[in-house]
């Protein structure tokens, strides 16, 4: 089992370019797994973790409802936003500057073959990171992602999640609002859940801006601990 995870921070990068990069890594891992099985070899499969910020974009998952996007193409254009229908689970999600988007592309055969545990670990990574900032974040029963003030009229989501897995290889991931422009969430029904607010770390802390690099380092630390992974930081980009 290979628990080394190659980490790359792509900075601000176009959604489609990053999606194509994910697909390339995802396919390479699956192809190697198939080759190993067919040729009875045991070549280690690689694992990747990508952090990125995207220009304003809305993405709709396989089971999503397009009516949860509340604007048309003209409105999107005026707001400088794009839209993609994609192959992850979940409904509609927004990504944009000030949000840390994480894409773990892992062969879960290297860790554990349990998708529910995998999702819980991603949520726990975010919950522990927010606890570092004095916030009590939680899961909300029947609703993906990470929330604050669950079970109250003030419940609000701070991190969205949606993943895809095939042959125990994962892609897509999470979007944690750190310094996000929350106005863009008004253009959709977040994750198809009506009547629930969205928030960002800087808002919760009453700050104009939170240090993104510090949040990334905390996320990486909790990821490594939870997955018992060895992170190998790379400077190369897609």
PDB file of N, CA and C in Angstrom, residues 169-227:
ATOM      1  N   UNK A 169     -10.939   4.620  -6.936  1.00  0.00           N
ATOM      2  CA  UNK A 169     -10.137   5.827  -7.187  1.00  0.00           C
ATOM      3  C   UNK A 169     -11.074   7.036  -7.114  1.00  0.00           C
ATOM      4  N   UNK A 170     -10.665   8.080  -6.405  1.00  0.00           N
ATOM      5  CA  UNK A 170     -11.532   9.237  -6.168  1.00  0.00           C
ATOM      6  C   UNK A 170     -11.127  10.436  -7.025  1.00  0.00           C
ATOM      7  N   UNK A 171     -12.092  11.335  -7.232  1.00  0.00           N
ATOM      8  CA  UNK A 171     -11.796  12.654  -7.804  1.00  0.00           C
ATOM      9  C   UNK A 171     -12.874  13.634  -7.354  1.00  0.00           C
ATOM     10  N   UNK A 172     -12.739  14.889  -7.757  1.00  0.00           N
ATOM     11  CA  UNK A 172     -13.533  16.005  -7.216  1.00  0.00           C
ATOM     12  C   UNK A 172     -13.251  16.088  -5.714  1.00  0.00           C
ATOM     13  N   UNK A 173     -14.064  16.777  -4.926  1.00  0.00           N
ATOM     14  CA  UNK A 173     -13.703  16.907  -3.519  1.00  0.00           C
ATOM     15  C   UNK A 173     -14.508  17.939  -2.765  1.00  0.00           C
ATOM     16  N   UNK A 174     -13.827  19.005  -2.268  1.00  0.00           N
ATOM     17  CA  UNK A 174     -14.495  19.954  -1.372  1.00  0.00           C
ATOM     18  C   UNK A 174     -14.163  21.389  -1.756  1.00  0.00           C
ATOM     19  N   UNK A 175     -15.020  22.298  -1.316  1.00  0.00           N
ATOM     20  CA  UNK A 175     -14.770  23.733  -1.477  1.00  0.00           C
ATOM     21  C   UNK A 175     -15.025  24.426  -0.141  1.00  0.00           C
ATOM     22  N   UNK A 176     -13.962  24.920   0.497  1.00  0.00           N
ATOM     23  CA  UNK A 176     -14.063  25.589   1.796  1.00  0.00           C
ATOM     24  C   UNK A 176     -14.019  27.099   1.602  1.00  0.00           C
ATOM     25  N   UNK A 177     -15.076  27.772   2.040  1.00  0.00           N
ATOM     26  CA  UNK A 177     -15.142  29.230   1.917  1.00  0.00           C
ATOM     27  C   UNK A 177     -14.252  29.872   2.976  1.00  0.00           C
ATOM     28  N   UNK A 178     -13.228  30.576   2.527  1.00  0.00           N
ATOM     29  CA  UNK A 178     -12.301  31.251   3.445  1.00  0.00           C
ATOM     30  C   UNK A 178     -12.501  32.761   3.366  1.00  0.00           C
ATOM     31  N   UNK A 179     -12.330  33.311   2.172  1.00  0.00           N
ATOM     32  CA  UNK A 179     -12.583  34.744   1.936  1.00  0.00           C
ATOM     33  C   UNK A 179     -13.529  34.903   0.746  1.00  0.00           C
ATOM     34  N   UNK A 180     -14.494  34.026   0.636  1.00  0.00           N
ATOM     35  CA  UNK A 180     -15.355  33.974  -0.557  1.00  0.00           C
ATOM     36  C   UNK A 180     -16.317  35.155  -0.615  1.00  0.00           C
ATOM     37  N   UNK A 181     -16.647  35.578  -1.835  1.00  0.00           N
ATOM     38  CA  UNK A 181     -17.681  36.596  -2.075  1.00  0.00           C
ATOM     39  C   UNK A 181     -19.027  35.886  -2.008  1.00  0.00           C
ATOM     40  N   UNK A 182     -19.725  36.032  -0.891  1.00  0.00           N
ATOM     41  CA  UNK A 182     -20.958  35.269  -0.659  1.00  0.00           C
ATOM     42  C   UNK A 182     -22.108  35.711  -1.558  1.00  0.00           C
ATOM     43  N   UNK A 183     -21.971  36.862  -2.207  1.00  0.00           N
ATOM     44  CA  UNK A 183     -23.016  37.325  -3.113  1.00  0.00           C
ATOM     45  C   UNK A 183     -23.272  36.352  -4.249  1.00  0.00           C
ATOM     46  N   UNK A 184     -22.232  35.611  -4.653  1.00  0.00           N
ATOM     47  CA  UNK A 184     -22.383  34.668  -5.765  1.00  0.00           C
ATOM     48  C   UNK A 184     -23.272  33.474  -5.393  1.00  0.00           C
ATOM     49  N   UNK A 185     -23.409  33.207  -4.100  1.00  0.00           N
ATOM     50  CA  UNK A 185     -24.278  32.106  -3.679  1.00  0.00           C
ATOM     51  C   UNK A 185     -25.758  32.464  -3.839  1.00  0.00           C
ATOM     52  N   UNK A 186     -26.063  33.769  -3.952  1.00  0.00           N
ATOM     53  CA  UNK A 186     -27.455  34.195  -4.135  1.00  0.00           C
ATOM     54  C   UNK A 186     -27.982  33.822  -5.516  1.00  0.00           C
ATOM     55  N   UNK A 187     -27.088  33.442  -6.421  1.00  0.00           N
ATOM     56  CA  UNK A 187     -27.498  33.112  -7.790  1.00  0.00           C
ATOM     57  C   UNK A 187     -27.865  31.637  -7.950  1.00  0.00           C
ATOM     58  N   UNK A 188     -27.917  30.912  -6.821  1.00  0.00           N
ATOM     59  CA  UNK A 188     -28.275  29.489  -6.888  1.00  0.00           C
ATOM     60  C   UNK A 188     -28.913  29.072  -5.566  1.00  0.00           C
ATOM     61  N   UNK A 189     -29.483  27.854  -5.564  1.00  0.00           N
ATOM     62  CA  UNK A 189     -29.932  27.218  -4.326  1.00  0.00           C
ATOM     63  C   UNK A 189     -28.813  26.245  -3.951  1.00  0.00           C
ATOM     64  N   UNK A 190     -27.944  26.625  -2.999  1.00  0.00           N
ATOM     65  CA  UNK A 190     -26.731  25.843  -2.737  1.00  0.00           C
ATOM     66  C   UNK A 190     -27.016  24.372  -2.462  1.00  0.00           C
ATOM     67  N   UNK A 191     -26.406  23.514  -3.295  1.00  0.00           N
ATOM     68  CA  UNK A 191     -26.555  22.057  -3.167  1.00  0.00           C
ATOM     69  C   UNK A 191     -28.022  21.623  -3.206  1.00  0.00           C
ATOM     70  N   UNK A 192     -28.884  22.492  -3.743  1.00  0.00           N
ATOM     71  CA  UNK A 192     -30.297  22.153  -3.866  1.00  0.00           C
ATOM     72  C   UNK A 192     -31.061  22.206  -2.565  1.00  0.00           C
ATOM     73  N   UNK A 193     -30.463  22.776  -1.511  1.00  0.00           N
ATOM     74  CA  UNK A 193     -31.103  22.819  -0.195  1.00  0.00           C
ATOM     75  C   UNK A 193     -31.648  24.226   0.037  1.00  0.00           C
ATOM     76  N   UNK A 194     -32.975  24.334   0.028  1.00  0.00           N
ATOM     77  CA  UNK A 194     -33.611  25.647   0.162  1.00  0.00           C
ATOM     78  C   UNK A 194     -33.592  26.132   1.611  1.00  0.00           C
ATOM     79  N   UNK A 195     -33.528  27.438   1.770  1.00  0.00           N
ATOM     80  CA  UNK A 195     -33.682  28.052   3.078  1.00  0.00           C
ATOM     81  C   UNK A 195     -32.501  27.927   4.004  1.00  0.00           C
ATOM     82  N   UNK A 196     -31.337  27.524   3.473  1.00  0.00           N
ATOM     83  CA  UNK A 196     -30.150  27.409   4.317  1.00  0.00           C
ATOM     84  C   UNK A 196     -29.098  28.413   3.845  1.00  0.00           C
ATOM     85  N   UNK A 197     -28.496  29.080   4.794  1.00  0.00           N
ATOM     86  CA  UNK A 197     -27.519  30.127   4.470  1.00  0.00           C
ATOM     87  C   UNK A 197     -26.132  29.526   4.216  1.00  0.00           C
ATOM     88  N   UNK A 198     -25.287  30.350   3.616  1.00  0.00           N
ATOM     89  CA  UNK A 198     -23.897  29.982   3.359  1.00  0.00           C
ATOM     90  C   UNK A 198     -23.018  31.028   4.036  1.00  0.00           C
ATOM     91  N   UNK A 199     -21.853  30.597   4.521  1.00  0.00           N
ATOM     92  CA  UNK A 199     -20.963  31.528   5.198  1.00  0.00           C
ATOM     93  C   UNK A 199     -19.521  31.285   4.767  1.00  0.00           C
ATOM     94  N   UNK A 200     -18.625  32.109   5.272  1.00  0.00           N
ATOM     95  CA  UNK A 200     -17.205  32.031   4.942  1.00  0.00           C
ATOM     96  C   UNK A 200     -16.401  32.253   6.225  1.00  0.00           C
ATOM     97  N   UNK A 201     -15.196  31.711   6.286  1.00  0.00           N
ATOM     98  CA  UNK A 201     -14.391  31.785   7.498  1.00  0.00           C
ATOM     99  C   UNK A 201     -14.133  33.225   7.922  1.00  0.00           C
ATOM    100  N   UNK A 202     -13.836  34.096   6.968  1.00  0.00           N
ATOM    101  CA  UNK A 202     -13.550  35.489   7.338  1.00  0.00           C
ATOM    102  C   UNK A 202     -14.756  36.167   7.975  1.00  0.00           C
ATOM    103  N   UNK A 203     -15.956  35.829   7.474  1.00  0.00           N
ATOM    104  CA  UNK A 203     -17.190  36.392   8.041  1.00  0.00           C
ATOM    105  C   UNK A 203     -17.367  35.906   9.479  1.00  0.00           C
ATOM    106  N   UNK A 204     -17.172  34.606   9.686  1.00  0.00           N
ATOM    107  CA  UNK A 204     -17.353  34.025  11.017  1.00  0.00           C
ATOM    108  C   UNK A 204     -16.356  34.595  12.016  1.00  0.00           C
ATOM    109  N   UNK A 205     -15.161  34.934  11.562  1.00  0.00           N
ATOM    110  CA  UNK A 205     -14.135  35.471  12.457  1.00  0.00           C
ATOM    111  C   UNK A 205     -14.182  36.995  12.551  1.00  0.00           C
ATOM    112  N   UNK A 206     -15.084  37.614  11.757  1.00  0.00           N
ATOM    113  CA  UNK A 206     -15.193  39.073  11.771  1.00  0.00           C
ATOM    114  C   UNK A 206     -13.981  39.768  11.198  1.00  0.00           C
ATOM    115  N   UNK A 207     -13.334  39.103  10.222  1.00  0.00           N
ATOM    116  CA  UNK A 207     -12.135  39.667   9.605  1.00  0.00           C
ATOM    117  C   UNK A 207     -12.385  39.980   8.146  1.00  0.00           C
ATOM    118  N   UNK A 208     -11.671  40.984   7.643  1.00  0.00           N
ATOM    119  CA  UNK A 208     -11.770  41.292   6.214  1.00  0.00           C
ATOM    120  C   UNK A 208     -11.183  40.147   5.396  1.00  0.00           C
ATOM    121  N   UNK A 209     -10.085  39.588   5.898  1.00  0.00           N
ATOM    122  CA  UNK A 209      -9.407  38.528   5.154  1.00  0.00           C
ATOM    123  C   UNK A 209      -8.663  37.605   6.114  1.00  0.00           C
ATOM    124  N   UNK A 210      -8.742  36.299   5.824  1.00  0.00           N
ATOM    125  CA  UNK A 210      -8.005  35.295   6.587  1.00  0.00           C
ATOM    126  C   UNK A 210      -6.851  34.820   5.713  1.00  0.00           C
ATOM    127  N   UNK A 211      -5.718  34.531   6.318  1.00  0.00           N
ATOM    128  CA  UNK A 211      -4.535  34.078   5.578  1.00  0.00           C
ATOM    129  C   UNK A 211      -4.809  32.704   4.950  1.00  0.00           C
ATOM    130  N   UNK A 212      -4.912  32.679   3.632  1.00  0.00           N
ATOM    131  CA  UNK A 212      -5.252  31.443   2.916  1.00  0.00           C
ATOM    132  C   UNK A 212      -4.180  30.378   3.092  1.00  0.00           C
ATOM    133  N   UNK A 213      -2.919  30.783   3.037  1.00  0.00           N
ATOM    134  CA  UNK A 213      -1.830  29.804   3.156  1.00  0.00           C
ATOM    135  C   UNK A 213      -1.836  29.112   4.512  1.00  0.00           C
ATOM    136  N   UNK A 214      -2.193  29.870   5.550  1.00  0.00           N
ATOM    137  CA  UNK A 214      -2.272  29.282   6.884  1.00  0.00           C
ATOM    138  C   UNK A 214      -3.387  28.230   6.939  1.00  0.00           C
ATOM    139  N   UNK A 215      -4.529  28.542   6.344  1.00  0.00           N
ATOM    140  CA  UNK A 215      -5.645  27.586   6.321  1.00  0.00           C
ATOM    141  C   UNK A 215      -5.244  26.335   5.539  1.00  0.00           C
ATOM    142  N   UNK A 216      -4.562  26.527   4.423  1.00  0.00           N
ATOM    143  CA  UNK A 216      -4.117  25.379   3.616  1.00  0.00           C
ATOM    144  C   UNK A 216      -3.196  24.468   4.418  1.00  0.00           C
ATOM    145  N   UNK A 217      -2.262  25.065   5.153  1.00  0.00           N
ATOM    146  CA  UNK A 217      -1.322  24.266   5.948  1.00  0.00           C
ATOM    147  C   UNK A 217      -2.055  23.471   7.026  1.00  0.00           C
ATOM    148  N   UNK A 218      -3.063  24.074   7.615  1.00  0.00           N
ATOM    149  CA  UNK A 218      -3.838  23.365   8.640  1.00  0.00           C
ATOM    150  C   UNK A 218      -4.626  22.205   8.012  1.00  0.00           C
ATOM    151  N   UNK A 219      -5.214  22.447   6.867  1.00  0.00           N
ATOM    152  CA  UNK A 219      -5.930  21.379   6.161  1.00  0.00           C
ATOM    153  C   UNK A 219      -4.987  20.218   5.843  1.00  0.00           C
ATOM    154  N   UNK A 220      -3.804  20.553   5.338  1.00  0.00           N
ATOM    155  CA  UNK A 220      -2.832  19.522   4.965  1.00  0.00           C
ATOM    156  C   UNK A 220      -2.397  18.708   6.185  1.00  0.00           C
ATOM    157  N   UNK A 221      -2.221  19.386   7.304  1.00  0.00           N
ATOM    158  CA  UNK A 221      -1.820  18.695   8.522  1.00  0.00           C
ATOM    159  C   UNK A 221      -2.869  17.690   8.966  1.00  0.00           C
ATOM    160  N   UNK A 222      -4.122  18.105   8.941  1.00  0.00           N
ATOM    161  CA  UNK A 222      -5.206  17.209   9.368  1.00  0.00           C
ATOM    162  C   UNK A 222      -5.426  16.092   8.341  1.00  0.00           C
ATOM    163  N   UNK A 223      -5.256  16.411   7.065  1.00  0.00           N
ATOM    164  CA  UNK A 223      -5.365  15.375   6.025  1.00  0.00           C
ATOM    165  C   UNK A 223      -4.324  14.283   6.265  1.00  0.00           C
ATOM    166  N   UNK A 224      -3.086  14.695   6.472  1.00  0.00           N
ATOM    167  CA  UNK A 224      -1.994  13.741   6.688  1.00  0.00           C
ATOM    168  C   UNK A 224      -2.265  12.850   7.891  1.00  0.00           C
ATOM    169  N   UNK A 225      -2.755  13.468   8.954  1.00  0.00           N
ATOM    170  CA  UNK A 225      -3.009  12.725  10.187  1.00  0.00           C
ATOM    171  C   UNK A 225      -4.150  11.722  10.017  1.00  0.00           C
ATOM    172  N   UNK A 226      -5.251  12.169   9.439  1.00  0.00           N
ATOM    173  CA  UNK A 226      -6.425  11.306   9.286  1.00  0.00           C
ATOM    174  C   UNK A 226      -6.152  10.133   8.349  1.00  0.00           C
ATOM    175  N   UNK A 227      -5.505  10.420   7.230  1.00  0.00           N
ATOM    176  CA  UNK A 227      -5.258   9.383   6.231  1.00  0.00           C
ATOM    177  C   UNK A 227      -3.933   8.651   6.463  1.00  0.00           C
TER     178      UNK A 227
END
